[in-house]
XYZ file of C-alpha atoms in Angstrom:
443
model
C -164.076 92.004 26.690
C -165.495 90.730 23.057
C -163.133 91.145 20.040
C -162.565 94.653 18.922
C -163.694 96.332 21.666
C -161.723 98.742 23.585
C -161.270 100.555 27.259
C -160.251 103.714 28.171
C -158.240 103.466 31.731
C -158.139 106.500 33.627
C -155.177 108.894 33.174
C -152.863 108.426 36.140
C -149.651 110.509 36.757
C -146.537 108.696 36.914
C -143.683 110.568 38.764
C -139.350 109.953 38.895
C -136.773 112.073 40.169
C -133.346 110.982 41.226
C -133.425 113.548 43.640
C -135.042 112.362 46.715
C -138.357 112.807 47.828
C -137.798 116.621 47.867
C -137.290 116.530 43.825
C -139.788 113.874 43.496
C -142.361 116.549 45.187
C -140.958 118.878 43.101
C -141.356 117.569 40.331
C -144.737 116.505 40.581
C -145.734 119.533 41.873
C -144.560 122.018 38.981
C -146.524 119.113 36.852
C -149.888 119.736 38.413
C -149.364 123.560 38.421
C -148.339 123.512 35.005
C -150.308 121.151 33.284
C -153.519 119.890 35.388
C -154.456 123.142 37.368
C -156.898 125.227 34.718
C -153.890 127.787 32.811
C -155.605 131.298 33.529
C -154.984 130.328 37.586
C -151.838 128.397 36.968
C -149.390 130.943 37.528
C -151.608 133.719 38.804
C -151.538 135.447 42.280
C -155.003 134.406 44.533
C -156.515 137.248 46.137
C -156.258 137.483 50.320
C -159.797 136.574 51.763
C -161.958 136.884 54.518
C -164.829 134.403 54.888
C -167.771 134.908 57.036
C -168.895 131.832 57.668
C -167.125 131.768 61.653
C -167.912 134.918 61.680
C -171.399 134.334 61.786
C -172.431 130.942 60.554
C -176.253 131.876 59.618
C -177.202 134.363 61.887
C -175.870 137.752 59.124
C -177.769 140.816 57.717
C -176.640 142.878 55.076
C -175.513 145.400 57.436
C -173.427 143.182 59.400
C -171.924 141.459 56.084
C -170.796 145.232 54.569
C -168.967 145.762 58.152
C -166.986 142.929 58.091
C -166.127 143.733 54.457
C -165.349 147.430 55.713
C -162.987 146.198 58.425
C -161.554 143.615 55.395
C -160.767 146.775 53.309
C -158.751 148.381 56.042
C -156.606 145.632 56.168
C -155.803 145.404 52.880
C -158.211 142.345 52.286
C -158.432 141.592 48.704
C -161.536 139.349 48.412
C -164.917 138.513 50.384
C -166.535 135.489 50.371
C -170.215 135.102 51.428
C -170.507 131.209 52.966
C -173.689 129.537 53.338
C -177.046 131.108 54.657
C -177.747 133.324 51.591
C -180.999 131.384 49.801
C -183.834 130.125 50.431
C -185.431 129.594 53.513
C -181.548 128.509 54.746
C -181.192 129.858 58.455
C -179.853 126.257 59.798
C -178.591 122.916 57.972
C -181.523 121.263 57.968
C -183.149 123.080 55.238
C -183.039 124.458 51.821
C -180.295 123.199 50.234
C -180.975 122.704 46.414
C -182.822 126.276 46.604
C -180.997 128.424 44.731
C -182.943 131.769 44.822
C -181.517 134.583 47.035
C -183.018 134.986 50.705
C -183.443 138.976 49.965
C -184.864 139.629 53.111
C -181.963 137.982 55.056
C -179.576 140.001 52.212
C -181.496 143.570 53.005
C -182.155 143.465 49.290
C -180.945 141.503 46.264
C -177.399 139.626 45.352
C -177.110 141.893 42.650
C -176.798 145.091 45.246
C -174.803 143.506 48.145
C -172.400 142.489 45.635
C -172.126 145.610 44.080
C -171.720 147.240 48.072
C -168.783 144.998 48.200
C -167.367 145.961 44.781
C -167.814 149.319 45.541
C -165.222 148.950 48.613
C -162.809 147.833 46.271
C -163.050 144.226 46.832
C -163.414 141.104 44.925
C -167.166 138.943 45.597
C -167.130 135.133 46.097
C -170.399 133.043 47.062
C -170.473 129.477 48.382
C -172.543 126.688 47.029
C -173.088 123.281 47.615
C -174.882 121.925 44.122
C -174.750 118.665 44.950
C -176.821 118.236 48.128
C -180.450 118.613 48.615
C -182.532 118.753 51.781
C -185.608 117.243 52.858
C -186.832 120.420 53.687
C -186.552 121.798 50.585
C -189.073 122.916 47.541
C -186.532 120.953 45.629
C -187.111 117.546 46.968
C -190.970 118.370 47.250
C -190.628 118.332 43.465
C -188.550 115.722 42.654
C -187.963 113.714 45.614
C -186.704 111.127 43.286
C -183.463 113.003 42.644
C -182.046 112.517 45.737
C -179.584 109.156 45.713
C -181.026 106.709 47.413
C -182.086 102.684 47.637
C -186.166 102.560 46.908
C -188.096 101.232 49.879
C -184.833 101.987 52.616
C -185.083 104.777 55.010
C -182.534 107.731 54.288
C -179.178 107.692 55.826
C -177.988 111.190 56.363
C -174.795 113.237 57.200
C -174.919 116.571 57.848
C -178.663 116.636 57.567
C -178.647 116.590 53.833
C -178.982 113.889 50.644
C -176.926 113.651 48.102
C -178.112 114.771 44.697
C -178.090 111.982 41.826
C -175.398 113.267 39.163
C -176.139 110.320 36.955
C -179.629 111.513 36.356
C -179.754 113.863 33.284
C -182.213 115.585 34.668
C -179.901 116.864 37.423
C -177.174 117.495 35.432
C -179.544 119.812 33.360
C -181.276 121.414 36.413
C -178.194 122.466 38.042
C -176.511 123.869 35.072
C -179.264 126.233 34.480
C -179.297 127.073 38.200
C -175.697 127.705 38.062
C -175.570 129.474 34.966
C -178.347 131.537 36.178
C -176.317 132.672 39.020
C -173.360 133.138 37.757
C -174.100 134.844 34.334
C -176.934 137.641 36.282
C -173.916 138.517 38.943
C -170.465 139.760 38.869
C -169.044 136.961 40.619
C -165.424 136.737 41.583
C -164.435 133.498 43.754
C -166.645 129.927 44.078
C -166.645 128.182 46.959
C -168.006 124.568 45.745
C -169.019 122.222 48.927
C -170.131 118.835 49.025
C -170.346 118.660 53.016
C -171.055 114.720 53.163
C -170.075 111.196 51.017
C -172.443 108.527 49.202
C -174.439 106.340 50.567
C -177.554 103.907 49.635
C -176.511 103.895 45.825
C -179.523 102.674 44.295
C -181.480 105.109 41.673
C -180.621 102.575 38.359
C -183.444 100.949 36.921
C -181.523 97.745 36.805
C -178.554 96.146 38.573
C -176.312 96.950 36.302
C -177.563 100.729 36.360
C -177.005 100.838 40.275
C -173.450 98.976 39.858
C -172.547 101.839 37.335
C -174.272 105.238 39.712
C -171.235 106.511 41.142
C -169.238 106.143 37.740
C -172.133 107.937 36.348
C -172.548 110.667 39.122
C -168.800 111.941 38.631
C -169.036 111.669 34.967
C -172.311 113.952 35.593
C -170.157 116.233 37.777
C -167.235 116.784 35.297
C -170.062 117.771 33.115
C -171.092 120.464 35.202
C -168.001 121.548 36.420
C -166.246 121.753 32.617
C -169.051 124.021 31.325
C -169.436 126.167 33.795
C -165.146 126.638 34.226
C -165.257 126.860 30.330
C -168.023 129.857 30.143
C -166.862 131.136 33.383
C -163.234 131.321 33.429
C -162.395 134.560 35.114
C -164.253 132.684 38.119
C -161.528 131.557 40.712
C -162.982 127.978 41.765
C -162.549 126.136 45.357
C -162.783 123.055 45.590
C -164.303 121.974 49.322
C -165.409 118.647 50.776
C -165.696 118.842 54.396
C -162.916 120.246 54.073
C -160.319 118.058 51.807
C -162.409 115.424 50.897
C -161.916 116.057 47.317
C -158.332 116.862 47.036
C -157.808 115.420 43.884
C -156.189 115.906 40.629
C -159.724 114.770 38.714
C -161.242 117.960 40.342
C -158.190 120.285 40.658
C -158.530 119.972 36.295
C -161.446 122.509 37.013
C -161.077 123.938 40.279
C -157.640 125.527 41.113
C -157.911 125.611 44.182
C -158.472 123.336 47.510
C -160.034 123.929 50.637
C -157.479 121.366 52.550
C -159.618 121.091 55.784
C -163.036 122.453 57.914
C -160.036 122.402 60.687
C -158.772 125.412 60.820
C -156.718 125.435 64.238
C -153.149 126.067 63.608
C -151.083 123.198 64.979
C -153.882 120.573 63.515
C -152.997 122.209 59.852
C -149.635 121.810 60.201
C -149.636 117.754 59.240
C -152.538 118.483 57.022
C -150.241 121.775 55.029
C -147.110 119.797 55.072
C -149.170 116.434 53.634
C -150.577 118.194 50.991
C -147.098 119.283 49.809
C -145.944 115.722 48.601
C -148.284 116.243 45.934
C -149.943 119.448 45.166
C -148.445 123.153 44.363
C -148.746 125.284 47.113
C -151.464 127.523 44.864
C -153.244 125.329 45.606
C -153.789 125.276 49.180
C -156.412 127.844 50.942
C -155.424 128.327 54.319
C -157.110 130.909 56.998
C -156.353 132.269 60.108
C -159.550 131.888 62.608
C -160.558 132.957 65.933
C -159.458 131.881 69.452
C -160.502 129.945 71.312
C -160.466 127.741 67.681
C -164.203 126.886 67.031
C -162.745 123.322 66.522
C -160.381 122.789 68.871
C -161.026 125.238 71.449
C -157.162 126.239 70.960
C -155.443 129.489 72.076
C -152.701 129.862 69.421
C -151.108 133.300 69.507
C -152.206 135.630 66.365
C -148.485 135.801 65.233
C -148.451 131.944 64.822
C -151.738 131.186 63.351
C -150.696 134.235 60.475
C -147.291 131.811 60.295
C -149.547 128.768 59.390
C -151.688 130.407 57.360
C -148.858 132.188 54.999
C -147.855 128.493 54.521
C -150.436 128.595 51.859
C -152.663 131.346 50.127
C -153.314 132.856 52.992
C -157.205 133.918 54.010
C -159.063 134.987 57.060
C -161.968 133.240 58.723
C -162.940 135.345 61.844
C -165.042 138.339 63.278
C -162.903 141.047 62.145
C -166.027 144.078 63.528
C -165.069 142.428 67.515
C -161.335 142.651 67.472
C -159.779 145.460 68.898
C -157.695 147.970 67.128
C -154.422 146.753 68.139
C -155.074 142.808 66.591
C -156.528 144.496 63.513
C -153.240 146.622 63.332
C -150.833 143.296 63.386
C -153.630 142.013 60.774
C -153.503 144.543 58.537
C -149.197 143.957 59.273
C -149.346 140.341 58.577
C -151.809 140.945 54.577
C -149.146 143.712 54.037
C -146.251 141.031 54.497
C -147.954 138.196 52.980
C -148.050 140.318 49.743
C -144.349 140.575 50.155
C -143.410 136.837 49.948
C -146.947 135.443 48.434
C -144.906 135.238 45.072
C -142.713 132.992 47.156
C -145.312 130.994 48.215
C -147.269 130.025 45.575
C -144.299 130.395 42.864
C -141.683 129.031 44.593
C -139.798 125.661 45.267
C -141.258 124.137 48.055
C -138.734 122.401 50.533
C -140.348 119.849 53.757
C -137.228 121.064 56.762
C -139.015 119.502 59.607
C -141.533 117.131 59.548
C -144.668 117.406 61.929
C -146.174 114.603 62.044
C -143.445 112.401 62.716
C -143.495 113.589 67.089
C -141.172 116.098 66.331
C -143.025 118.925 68.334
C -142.292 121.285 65.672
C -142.562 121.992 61.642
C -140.463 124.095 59.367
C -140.724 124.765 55.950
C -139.287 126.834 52.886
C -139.788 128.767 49.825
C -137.474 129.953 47.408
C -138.515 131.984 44.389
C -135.928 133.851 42.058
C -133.544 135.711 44.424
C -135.638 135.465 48.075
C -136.620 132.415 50.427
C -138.646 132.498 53.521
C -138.392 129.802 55.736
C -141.201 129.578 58.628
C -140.622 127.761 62.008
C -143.543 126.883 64.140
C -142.720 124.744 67.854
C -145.833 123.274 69.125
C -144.944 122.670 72.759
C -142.628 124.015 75.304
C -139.882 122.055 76.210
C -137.163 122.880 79.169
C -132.976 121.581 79.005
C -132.917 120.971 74.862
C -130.645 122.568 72.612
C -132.047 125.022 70.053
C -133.220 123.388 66.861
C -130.975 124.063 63.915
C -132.992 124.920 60.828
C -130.625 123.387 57.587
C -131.881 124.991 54.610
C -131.826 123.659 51.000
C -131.754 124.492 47.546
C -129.108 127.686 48.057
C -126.072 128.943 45.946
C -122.903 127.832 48.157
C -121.057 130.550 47.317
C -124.092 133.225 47.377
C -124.667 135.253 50.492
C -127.938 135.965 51.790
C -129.132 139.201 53.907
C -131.979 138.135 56.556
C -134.512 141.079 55.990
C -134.908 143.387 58.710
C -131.332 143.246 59.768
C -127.848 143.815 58.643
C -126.682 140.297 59.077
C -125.067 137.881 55.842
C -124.881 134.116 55.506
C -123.402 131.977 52.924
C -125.733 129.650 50.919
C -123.217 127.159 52.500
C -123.698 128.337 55.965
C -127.329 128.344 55.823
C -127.057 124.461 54.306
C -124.663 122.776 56.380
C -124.458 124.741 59.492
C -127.975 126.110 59.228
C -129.625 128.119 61.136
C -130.405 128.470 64.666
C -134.007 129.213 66.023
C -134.166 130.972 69.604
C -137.935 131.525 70.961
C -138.915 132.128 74.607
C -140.585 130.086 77.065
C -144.242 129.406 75.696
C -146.466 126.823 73.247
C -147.692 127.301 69.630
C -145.187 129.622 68.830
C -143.777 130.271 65.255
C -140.855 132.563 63.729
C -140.350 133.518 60.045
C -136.893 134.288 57.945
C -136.858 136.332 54.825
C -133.026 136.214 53.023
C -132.539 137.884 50.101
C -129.621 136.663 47.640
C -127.159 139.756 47.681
């Protein structure tokens, strides 16, 4: 550097507790949640959703989306989220993306209306985007093919059939605004889901070295751009944050978006490392997490309904599955399991988060808790069956010694010293991927 002149370094959180890792979690965690995550979501309930997107990846009409949201409502569903497939000529991933006009014929009519369908069943709207990608096959690139990032005179390199869009182009920047802005000031729009479904390659749009060294500086200072106007003049939107899941799990974005969409994996037992990861850091709040079909679409897993609910209530609990081909009795323990998540989701995404058991340490099993004001639910989930070994002992943390606690649902006590130091044990038949759940209540 030449006299006088100055740098700004990055703002990095430094965190200390004498308490252990648990404290140091803590700590860092009421941090984020009070300081980083955007203060009209900070401390403020998120709605329970159902996503359509495994549902019926592209193949929807508006008849089939207002059936799903039907079967939502009877739950006691709070929010519905419309996933990709809604513009342009977008009925597979090859195309369209960057084409942000409504497919109305695919819709049975414009945004505007479905939207208001969905309102009208007393349910909040969210749409899904991904602003950042463009596709070949798309009037976008026809236009401006020179928007897309890439290295002049290289053949593409692509990932998920798309191109990345080049945030460090004003241009861009501008374009996208309007197209958001567009969309989001003509509808009465609830919930964003923001994807960016693939990483950077072939950096090489900058009309000089230097230019190219700088791009993906420049793109993300082009994307806070973006994101901070459109949070600013939009901030009774509710924001995800998704990047192939959690790609983007990071505080820079979590300033604008409150929310993460931790991974595209949504089988049980594979969230449980992912859910119990994301904990070191981040505030519960800001964790989506869905219960999906069976077999899993990823994993071709058969997890019983009870456990994958289990999981999901680990975070802000959402649903990601056919709801119009279940029969009446699995819709009945869904619309059981929303009704109980409302119970304990101040727990959840208020409370003090404690790590019991580990998963991802070969323990065959995960256990966590929650303890807000005068309740704490503790959730147990054993991966595999195992024959001739002694019940695992659940040692919870964070209680009054001398308080006693009343398990919900029964008539039995424990001492906040009982439930530390001889803790409690978990009894579960014969059978894998199987979870229970304790609700105490300080007396």
């Amino acid at each position: 550097m030449e006299a006088n002149q100055s740098f700004d370094t990055p703002v990095a959180m430094i965190t200390y507790s004498h308490q252990g890792l648990t404290g140091l979690s803590q700590e860092s965690q009421a941090f984020v949640q009070s300081h980083i995550i955007p203060a009209p979501f900070a401390y403020k309930e998120r709605p329970i959703l159902i996503n359509n997107w495994e549902a019926t990846y592209f193949d929807f009409k508006k008849d089939k989306l207002l059936e799903l949201a039907d079967e939502a409502q009877k739950v006691g569903i709070e929010l519905f989220v419309l996933d990709d497939g809604w513009f342009g000529n977008r009925y597979d991933d090859n195309r369209a993306l960057g084409d942000w006009t409504v497919n109305e014929e695919k819709l049975g009519g414009s945004l505007a209306e479905l939207i208001q369908g969905i309102h009208d069943k007393g349910l909040q709207f969210g749409l899904w985007v991904e602003p950042e990608m463009i596709s070949v096959d798309s009037d976008l690139y026809r236009a401006h093919p020179d928007w897309a990032i890439q290295v002049p005179g290289y053949e593409h390199t692509y990932s998920r059939n798309q191109l990345v869009l080049d945030f460090s182009n004003r241009e861009v920047v501008d374009y996208i605004k309007q197209v958001l802005d567009d969309l989001l000031g003509n509808h009465e729009i609830d919930y964003i889901k923001w994807d960016m479904n693939r990483n950077i390659t072939k950096l090489g749009n900058g009309k000089t070295y230097l230019e190219t060294k700088m791009q993906s500086h420049a793109y993300i200072l082009g994307l806070y751009e973006v994101v901070s106007y459109l949070t600013e003049k939009y901030d009774q939107v509710l924001f995800e944050s998704c990047s192939g899941g959690g790609g983007r799990n990071d505080l820079g974005m979590m300033r604008y978006f409150p929310q993460v969409w931790a991974s595209d994996n949504t089988d049980a037992m594979a969230r449980l490392p992912i859910q119990y990861g994301s904990s070191y850091l981040y505030p519960t709040i800001s964790m989506g997490a869905h219960v999906s079909a069976v077999p899993n679409h990823q994993m071709g897993r058969m997890t019983p309904l009870e456990t994958r609910g289990h999981v999901a209530m680990m975070g802000n609990l959402g649903y990601e599955l056919d709801l119009t081909s279940l029969p009446q009795e699995e819709l009945d323990r869904i619309a059981a399991q929303v009704a109980h998540y409302k119970t304990i989701r101040p727990l959840v995404q208020f409370g003090k988060h404690y790590r019991l058991i580990n998963p991802s340490q070969g323990s065959n099993q995960a256990a966590v808790q929650f303890t807000y004001q005068d309740r704490t639910v503790v959730t147990y989930v054993r991966v595999l069956s195992t024959v001739e070994e002694i019940e695992p002992t659940l040692k919870l943390k964070g209680l009054e010694e001398d308080a006693l606690y009343r398990l919900e649902g029964t008539n039995q006590v424990y001492s906040g010293a009982e439930l530390m130091y001889a803790g409690l044990t978990v009894v579960l038949p014969q059978g894998d991927f199987l979870s229970k759940q304790y609700v105490f209540v300080k007396k």
